[in-house]
PDB file of C-alpha atoms in Angstrom:
ATOM      1  CA  UNK A  35     -13.270  13.886 -17.856  1.00 54.00           C
ATOM      2  CA  UNK A  36     -14.375  11.688 -20.752  1.00 60.00           C
ATOM      3  CA  UNK A  37     -14.582   7.893 -20.951  1.00 59.00           C
ATOM      4  CA  UNK A  38     -11.045   7.582 -22.299  1.00 60.00           C
ATOM      5  CA  UNK A  39      -9.511   9.627 -19.486  1.00 62.00           C
ATOM      6  CA  UNK A  40     -11.396   7.719 -16.788  1.00 60.00           C
ATOM      7  CA  UNK A  41     -11.122   4.131 -18.010  1.00 62.00           C
ATOM      8  CA  UNK A  42      -8.470   3.806 -20.716  1.00 63.00           C
ATOM      9  CA  UNK A  43      -5.753   6.421 -20.199  1.00 69.00           C
ATOM     10  CA  UNK A  44      -4.428   4.907 -16.924  1.00 66.00           C
ATOM     11  CA  UNK A  45      -3.638   1.706 -18.808  1.00 68.00           C
ATOM     12  CA  UNK A  46      -1.150   3.485 -21.071  1.00 71.00           C
ATOM     13  CA  UNK A  47       1.478   3.062 -18.364  1.00 70.00           C
ATOM     14  CA  UNK A  48       0.604  -0.541 -17.451  1.00 73.00           C
ATOM     15  CA  UNK A  49       2.463  -3.628 -18.505  1.00 77.00           C
ATOM     16  CA  UNK A  50       0.534  -5.961 -20.825  1.00 81.00           C
ATOM     17  CA  UNK A  51       0.541  -8.740 -18.244  1.00 80.00           C
ATOM     18  CA  UNK A  52      -1.067  -6.411 -15.659  1.00 80.00           C
ATOM     19  CA  UNK A  53      -3.969  -5.653 -17.987  1.00 82.00           C
ATOM     20  CA  UNK A  54      -4.297  -9.355 -18.801  1.00 87.00           C
ATOM     21  CA  UNK A  55      -4.357 -10.354 -15.125  1.00 88.00           C
ATOM     22  CA  UNK A  56      -6.978  -7.737 -14.277  1.00 85.00           C
ATOM     23  CA  UNK A  57      -9.173  -8.886 -17.181  1.00 87.00           C
ATOM     24  CA  UNK A  58      -8.900 -12.558 -16.154  1.00 92.00           C
ATOM     25  CA  UNK A  59      -9.618 -11.708 -12.507  1.00 90.00           C
ATOM     26  CA  UNK A  60     -12.668  -9.705 -13.589  1.00 87.00           C
ATOM     27  CA  UNK A  61     -14.068 -12.508 -15.750  1.00 91.00           C
ATOM     28  CA  UNK A  62     -13.738 -15.099 -12.994  1.00 93.00           C
ATOM     29  CA  UNK A  63     -15.129 -12.606 -10.470  1.00 88.00           C
ATOM     30  CA  UNK A  64     -18.258 -12.163 -12.583  1.00 88.00           C
ATOM     31  CA  UNK A  65     -18.576 -15.935 -12.987  1.00 93.00           C
ATOM     32  CA  UNK A  66     -18.313 -16.349  -9.234  1.00 90.00           C
ATOM     33  CA  UNK A  67     -21.152 -13.896  -8.566  1.00 89.00           C
ATOM     34  CA  UNK A  68     -23.278 -15.581 -11.238  1.00 90.00           C
ATOM     35  CA  UNK A  69     -22.802 -18.975  -9.596  1.00 91.00           C
ATOM     36  CA  UNK A  70     -23.560 -17.421  -6.214  1.00 88.00           C
ATOM     37  CA  UNK A  71     -26.884 -16.096  -7.504  1.00 89.00           C
ATOM     38  CA  UNK A  72     -27.694 -19.598  -8.740  1.00 86.00           C
ATOM     39  CA  UNK A  73     -26.688 -21.029  -5.311  1.00 84.00           C
ATOM     40  CA  UNK A  74     -24.189 -23.145  -7.217  1.00 86.00           C
ATOM     41  CA  UNK A  75     -21.060 -24.421  -5.449  1.00 85.00           C
ATOM     42  CA  UNK A  76     -18.924 -23.348  -8.441  1.00 90.00           C
ATOM     43  CA  UNK A  77     -19.036 -19.898  -6.844  1.00 88.00           C
ATOM     44  CA  UNK A  78     -15.988 -20.966  -4.852  1.00 88.00           C
ATOM     45  CA  UNK A  79     -13.477 -22.375  -7.392  1.00 92.00           C
ATOM     46  CA  UNK A  80     -14.146 -19.498  -9.800  1.00 93.00           C
ATOM     47  CA  UNK A  81     -13.964 -17.026  -6.924  1.00 91.00           C
ATOM     48  CA  UNK A  82     -10.643 -18.377  -5.706  1.00 93.00           C
ATOM     49  CA  UNK A  83      -9.020 -17.760  -9.099  1.00 94.00           C
ATOM     50  CA  UNK A  84     -10.289 -14.168  -9.109  1.00 92.00           C
ATOM     51  CA  UNK A  85      -9.340 -13.343  -5.524  1.00 90.00           C
ATOM     52  CA  UNK A  86      -5.843 -14.801  -5.736  1.00 92.00           C
ATOM     53  CA  UNK A  87      -5.144 -12.653  -8.802  1.00 92.00           C
ATOM     54  CA  UNK A  88      -6.560  -9.572  -7.073  1.00 88.00           C
ATOM     55  CA  UNK A  89      -4.308 -10.096  -4.051  1.00 89.00           C
ATOM     56  CA  UNK A  90      -1.386  -9.378  -6.358  1.00 88.00           C
ATOM     57  CA  UNK A  91      -3.112  -6.607  -8.353  1.00 85.00           C
ATOM     58  CA  UNK A  92      -4.311  -4.650  -5.307  1.00 81.00           C
ATOM     59  CA  UNK A  93      -0.954  -4.949  -3.562  1.00 82.00           C
ATOM     60  CA  UNK A  94       0.694  -3.383  -6.615  1.00 79.00           C
ATOM     61  CA  UNK A  95      -1.803  -0.484  -6.506  1.00 75.00           C
ATOM     62  CA  UNK A  96      -1.486   0.139  -2.781  1.00 71.00           C
ATOM     63  CA  UNK A  97      -5.014  -0.874  -1.760  1.00 68.00           C
ATOM     64  CA  UNK A  98      -3.911  -2.926   1.222  1.00 72.00           C
ATOM     65  CA  UNK A  99      -7.384  -3.257   2.710  1.00 66.00           C
ATOM     66  CA  UNK A 100      -8.858  -4.721  -0.448  1.00 70.00           C
ATOM     67  CA  UNK A 101      -5.744  -6.858  -0.852  1.00 81.00           C
ATOM     68  CA  UNK A 102      -6.303  -8.304   2.619  1.00 77.00           C
ATOM     69  CA  UNK A 103      -9.989  -8.912   1.981  1.00 73.00           C
ATOM     70  CA  UNK A 104      -9.166 -10.793  -1.222  1.00 82.00           C
ATOM     71  CA  UNK A 105      -6.697 -12.934   0.699  1.00 86.00           C
ATOM     72  CA  UNK A 106      -9.481 -13.483   3.241  1.00 81.00           C
ATOM     73  CA  UNK A 107     -11.860 -14.354   0.372  1.00 80.00           C
ATOM     74  CA  UNK A 108      -9.446 -17.014  -0.815  1.00 87.00           C
ATOM     75  CA  UNK A 109      -9.265 -18.617   2.615  1.00 86.00           C
ATOM     76  CA  UNK A 110     -13.000 -18.179   3.304  1.00 82.00           C
ATOM     77  CA  UNK A 111     -13.819 -19.658  -0.107  1.00 85.00           C
ATOM     78  CA  UNK A 112     -12.235 -22.927   0.987  1.00 88.00           C
ATOM     79  CA  UNK A 113     -14.288 -22.786   4.209  1.00 83.00           C
ATOM     80  CA  UNK A 114     -17.471 -21.934   2.290  1.00 83.00           C
ATOM     81  CA  UNK A 115     -16.766 -24.634  -0.284  1.00 85.00           C
ATOM     82  CA  UNK A 116     -16.631 -27.222   2.504  1.00 86.00           C
ATOM     83  CA  UNK A 117     -19.803 -25.888   4.187  1.00 80.00           C
ATOM     84  CA  UNK A 118     -21.772 -25.783   0.941  1.00 80.00           C
ATOM     85  CA  UNK A 119     -20.678 -29.280  -0.093  1.00 80.00           C
ATOM     86  CA  UNK A 120     -21.895 -30.651   3.247  1.00 77.00           C
ATOM     87  CA  UNK A 121     -25.203 -28.777   2.995  1.00 69.00           C
ATOM     88  CA  UNK A 122     -26.057 -29.750  -0.571  1.00 61.00           C
ATOM     89  CA  UNK A 123     -27.925 -32.902  -1.484  1.00 61.00           C
ATOM     90  CA  UNK A 124     -26.642 -32.828  -5.073  1.00 54.00           C
ATOM     91  CA  UNK A 125     -23.249 -31.355  -4.057  1.00 52.00           C
ATOM     92  CA  UNK A 126     -23.979 -28.366  -6.296  1.00 57.00           C
ATOM     93  CA  UNK A 127     -26.931 -26.339  -4.977  1.00 65.00           C
ATOM     94  CA  UNK A 128     -27.809 -25.239  -1.433  1.00 70.00           C
ATOM     95  CA  UNK A 129     -30.789 -23.892   0.527  1.00 80.00           C
ATOM     96  CA  UNK A 130     -30.617 -20.410   2.059  1.00 86.00           C
ATOM     97  CA  UNK A 131     -32.043 -18.726   5.160  1.00 90.00           C
ATOM     98  CA  UNK A 132     -32.165 -15.396   7.031  1.00 94.00           C
ATOM     99  CA  UNK A 133     -29.503 -14.539   9.601  1.00 93.00           C
ATOM    100  CA  UNK A 134     -30.288 -15.067  13.281  1.00 94.00           C
ATOM    101  CA  UNK A 135     -29.755 -12.456  16.021  1.00 94.00           C
ATOM    102  CA  UNK A 136     -26.596 -14.305  17.040  1.00 95.00           C
ATOM    103  CA  UNK A 137     -25.238 -14.158  13.483  1.00 95.00           C
ATOM    104  CA  UNK A 138     -25.990 -10.417  13.292  1.00 96.00           C
ATOM    105  CA  UNK A 139     -24.112  -9.960  16.560  1.00 96.00           C
ATOM    106  CA  UNK A 140     -21.119 -11.897  15.218  1.00 95.00           C
ATOM    107  CA  UNK A 141     -21.304  -9.865  11.997  1.00 95.00           C
ATOM    108  CA  UNK A 142     -21.004  -6.670  14.031  1.00 96.00           C
ATOM    109  CA  UNK A 143     -17.949  -8.007  15.839  1.00 96.00           C
ATOM    110  CA  UNK A 144     -16.334  -9.022  12.530  1.00 92.00           C
ATOM    111  CA  UNK A 145     -17.051  -5.577  11.090  1.00 95.00           C
ATOM    112  CA  UNK A 146     -15.394  -3.617  13.906  1.00 95.00           C
ATOM    113  CA  UNK A 147     -12.452  -6.025  14.237  1.00 93.00           C
ATOM    114  CA  UNK A 148     -11.824  -5.595  10.516  1.00 89.00           C
ATOM    115  CA  UNK A 149     -11.902  -1.783  10.802  1.00 92.00           C
ATOM    116  CA  UNK A 150      -9.301  -1.937  13.563  1.00 93.00           C
ATOM    117  CA  UNK A 151      -7.074  -4.489  11.820  1.00 87.00           C
ATOM    118  CA  UNK A 152      -6.989  -2.760   8.422  1.00 85.00           C
ATOM    119  CA  UNK A 153      -6.399   0.650  10.040  1.00 90.00           C
ATOM    120  CA  UNK A 154      -3.377  -0.831  11.823  1.00 90.00           C
ATOM    121  CA  UNK A 155      -2.104  -2.213   8.510  1.00 84.00           C
ATOM    122  CA  UNK A 156      -2.399   1.220   6.897  1.00 85.00           C
ATOM    123  CA  UNK A 157      -0.613   2.729   9.895  1.00 90.00           C
ATOM    124  CA  UNK A 158       2.375   0.542   8.982  1.00 87.00           C
ATOM    125  CA  UNK A 159       1.982   1.083   5.210  1.00 82.00           C
ATOM    126  CA  UNK A 160       5.058   3.388   4.981  1.00 84.00           C
ATOM    127  CA  UNK A 161       7.101   0.571   6.538  1.00 85.00           C
ATOM    128  CA  UNK A 162       5.617  -1.973   4.084  1.00 78.00           C
ATOM    129  CA  UNK A 163       6.181   0.320   1.070  1.00 76.00           C
ATOM    130  CA  UNK A 164       9.803   0.775   2.178  1.00 79.00           C
ATOM    131  CA  UNK A 165      10.397  -2.947   1.780  1.00 74.00           C
ATOM    132  CA  UNK A 166       9.859  -3.560   5.513  1.00 79.00           C
ATOM    133  CA  UNK A 167      12.623  -1.177   6.523  1.00 85.00           C
ATOM    134  CA  UNK A 168      12.264   1.601   9.126  1.00 89.00           C
ATOM    135  CA  UNK A 169      14.993   3.730   7.527  1.00 89.00           C
ATOM    136  CA  UNK A 170      13.629   7.259   6.918  1.00 88.00           C
ATOM    137  CA  UNK A 171      10.097   6.005   7.608  1.00 88.00           C
ATOM    138  CA  UNK A 172       7.427   7.859   9.561  1.00 90.00           C
ATOM    139  CA  UNK A 173       4.549   5.653  10.700  1.00 91.00           C
ATOM    140  CA  UNK A 174       1.000   6.972  10.856  1.00 89.00           C
ATOM    141  CA  UNK A 175      -2.191   7.586   8.896  1.00 90.00           C
ATOM    142  CA  UNK A 176      -1.132  10.944   7.442  1.00 87.00           C
ATOM    143  CA  UNK A 177      -0.570   9.392   4.002  1.00 83.00           C
ATOM    144  CA  UNK A 178      -4.119   8.093   3.537  1.00 85.00           C
ATOM    145  CA  UNK A 179      -6.331   9.633   0.878  1.00 84.00           C
ATOM    146  CA  UNK A 180     -10.113   9.291   0.658  1.00 85.00           C
ATOM    147  CA  UNK A 181      -9.805   6.074  -1.371  1.00 82.00           C
ATOM    148  CA  UNK A 182      -7.695   4.479   1.348  1.00 83.00           C
ATOM    149  CA  UNK A 183     -10.268   5.370   4.013  1.00 88.00           C
ATOM    150  CA  UNK A 184     -13.017   3.945   1.839  1.00 87.00           C
ATOM    151  CA  UNK A 185     -10.854   0.857   1.349  1.00 83.00           C
ATOM    152  CA  UNK A 186     -10.777   0.340   5.133  1.00 87.00           C
ATOM    153  CA  UNK A 187     -14.569   0.673   5.317  1.00 90.00           C
ATOM    154  CA  UNK A 188     -15.363  -1.561   2.332  1.00 89.00           C
ATOM    155  CA  UNK A 189     -12.976  -4.214   3.605  1.00 86.00           C
ATOM    156  CA  UNK A 190     -15.084  -4.536   6.746  1.00 90.00           C
ATOM    157  CA  UNK A 191     -18.291  -4.608   4.695  1.00 94.00           C
ATOM    158  CA  UNK A 192     -17.042  -7.322   2.360  1.00 89.00           C
ATOM    159  CA  UNK A 193     -15.633  -9.406   5.200  1.00 88.00           C
ATOM    160  CA  UNK A 194     -19.096  -9.628   6.762  1.00 93.00           C
ATOM    161  CA  UNK A 195     -20.688 -10.277   3.364  1.00 92.00           C
ATOM    162  CA  UNK A 196     -18.334 -13.159   2.647  1.00 86.00           C
ATOM    163  CA  UNK A 197     -18.952 -14.713   6.055  1.00 89.00           C
ATOM    164  CA  UNK A 198     -22.728 -14.494   5.654  1.00 93.00           C
ATOM    165  CA  UNK A 199     -22.488 -15.987   2.165  1.00 88.00           C
ATOM    166  CA  UNK A 200     -20.525 -18.943   3.515  1.00 84.00           C
ATOM    167  CA  UNK A 201     -23.314 -19.375   6.086  1.00 89.00           C
ATOM    168  CA  UNK A 202     -25.855 -19.199   3.215  1.00 88.00           C
ATOM    169  CA  UNK A 203     -27.661 -16.145   4.609  1.00 93.00           C
ATOM    170  CA  UNK A 204     -29.844 -13.956   2.376  1.00 94.00           C
ATOM    171  CA  UNK A 205     -28.515 -10.755   3.967  1.00 95.00           C
ATOM    172  CA  UNK A 206     -25.050 -11.319   2.499  1.00 94.00           C
ATOM    173  CA  UNK A 207     -26.253  -9.589  -0.661  1.00 95.00           C
ATOM    174  CA  UNK A 208     -27.029  -6.353   1.207  1.00 96.00           C
ATOM    175  CA  UNK A 209     -23.370  -6.048   2.201  1.00 96.00           C
ATOM    176  CA  UNK A 210     -22.191  -6.801  -1.339  1.00 94.00           C
ATOM    177  CA  UNK A 211     -24.512  -4.128  -2.795  1.00 96.00           C
ATOM    178  CA  UNK A 212     -23.271  -1.420  -0.410  1.00 96.00           C
ATOM    179  CA  UNK A 213     -19.605  -2.365  -0.795  1.00 94.00           C
ATOM    180  CA  UNK A 214     -19.782  -2.658  -4.593  1.00 93.00           C
ATOM    181  CA  UNK A 215     -21.361   0.788  -4.961  1.00 95.00           C
ATOM    182  CA  UNK A 216     -18.600   2.355  -2.867  1.00 92.00           C
ATOM    183  CA  UNK A 217     -15.859   0.573  -4.832  1.00 90.00           C
ATOM    184  CA  UNK A 218     -16.922   1.936  -8.238  1.00 90.00           C
ATOM    185  CA  UNK A 219     -15.524   5.492  -7.765  1.00 88.00           C
ATOM    186  CA  UNK A 220     -12.652   4.185  -5.632  1.00 85.00           C
ATOM    187  CA  UNK A 221     -11.355   1.932  -8.414  1.00 83.00           C
ATOM    188  CA  UNK A 222     -11.730   4.674 -11.030  1.00 84.00           C
ATOM    189  CA  UNK A 223      -9.682   6.981  -8.802  1.00 83.00           C
ATOM    190  CA  UNK A 224      -6.987   4.316  -8.481  1.00 78.00           C
ATOM    191  CA  UNK A 225      -6.818   3.831 -12.251  1.00 79.00           C
ATOM    192  CA  UNK A 226      -8.429   0.394 -12.299  1.00 77.00           C
ATOM    193  CA  UNK A 227     -11.128   1.103 -14.879  1.00 79.00           C
ATOM    194  CA  UNK A 228     -11.806  -2.540 -15.754  1.00 75.00           C
ATOM    195  CA  UNK A 229     -12.271  -3.349 -12.089  1.00 78.00           C
ATOM    196  CA  UNK A 230     -14.620  -0.375 -11.592  1.00 85.00           C
ATOM    197  CA  UNK A 231     -16.837  -1.705 -14.382  1.00 85.00           C
ATOM    198  CA  UNK A 232     -16.697  -5.094 -12.693  1.00 83.00           C
ATOM    199  CA  UNK A 233     -18.048  -3.547  -9.480  1.00 89.00           C
ATOM    200  CA  UNK A 234     -20.812  -1.843 -11.467  1.00 91.00           C
ATOM    201  CA  UNK A 235     -21.806  -5.267 -12.831  1.00 89.00           C
ATOM    202  CA  UNK A 236     -21.418  -6.741  -9.333  1.00 89.00           C
ATOM    203  CA  UNK A 237     -23.914  -4.188  -7.982  1.00 94.00           C
ATOM    204  CA  UNK A 238     -26.574  -5.162 -10.516  1.00 94.00           C
ATOM    205  CA  UNK A 239     -25.908  -8.880  -9.986  1.00 90.00           C
ATOM    206  CA  UNK A 240     -26.006  -8.491  -6.193  1.00 93.00           C
ATOM    207  CA  UNK A 241     -29.436  -6.848  -6.406  1.00 95.00           C
ATOM    208  CA  UNK A 242     -30.631  -9.770  -8.537  1.00 93.00           C
ATOM    209  CA  UNK A 243     -28.997 -12.204  -6.120  1.00 92.00           C
ATOM    210  CA  UNK A 244     -30.792 -10.693  -3.122  1.00 95.00           C
ATOM    211  CA  UNK A 245     -34.233 -11.081  -4.685  1.00 94.00           C
ATOM    212  CA  UNK A 246     -33.414 -14.550  -6.038  1.00 90.00           C
ATOM    213  CA  UNK A 247     -32.292 -15.835  -2.624  1.00 91.00           C
ATOM    214  CA  UNK A 248     -35.228 -14.135  -0.898  1.00 92.00           C
ATOM    215  CA  UNK A 249     -37.676 -15.704  -3.358  1.00 90.00           C
ATOM    216  CA  UNK A 250     -36.018 -19.101  -3.015  1.00 85.00           C
ATOM    217  CA  UNK A 251     -36.259 -18.986   0.779  1.00 83.00           C
ATOM    218  CA  UNK A 252     -39.937 -18.035   0.647  1.00 83.00           C
ATOM    219  CA  UNK A 253     -40.638 -20.885  -1.775  1.00 80.00           C
ATOM    220  CA  UNK A 254     -38.882 -23.397   0.480  1.00 73.00           C
ATOM    221  CA  UNK A 255     -40.857 -22.145   3.487  1.00 72.00           C
ATOM    222  CA  UNK A 256     -44.142 -22.692   1.656  1.00 66.00           C
ATOM    223  CA  UNK A 257     -43.116 -26.178   0.560  1.00 60.00           C
TER     224      UNK A 257
END
């Protein structure tokens, strides 16, 4: 396949407003990651705009796991916004730290609970796709393709990453890097070329973010 077939051809069948919404969501998503790297509280208002738009976009494309995680992002962004505002002397920037053993333990619980929850949602996907009617519907996981299974896995990864970011932990970037890399081929497969490029940019920015937060923490420890 060439570039056109992978990234542009799927958009031939899209409505103009769908392309516009995906582009806007991508722009605000990139802004959110940029502000996160800078430890700037604007990560949350820009992120909320992006995630709310993606709730709608991902629902339309059948990625229920990612749809749920974006809804979770929206709610968690409010929580993180409050935490960061309380932890910032200038109400804009925050200090970061490494996760404790307790926080790693809680991260593991969040990860496995997410796997279970999203798998249950996909189990009922035929019912959801049938406008919440059980007429001629067979429940199960038989309908899942490889992208759906990856969606379940990345949802759990991103859920932990978002929680650790709200707690201002350096390790949050590790989860973003892994999840972003997985999402690149998944979004191409689903015909969301713009979003796949966004995840490619996210991967590079997450790597930068990890080293920036790590460096910042080391500097604060010395001071």
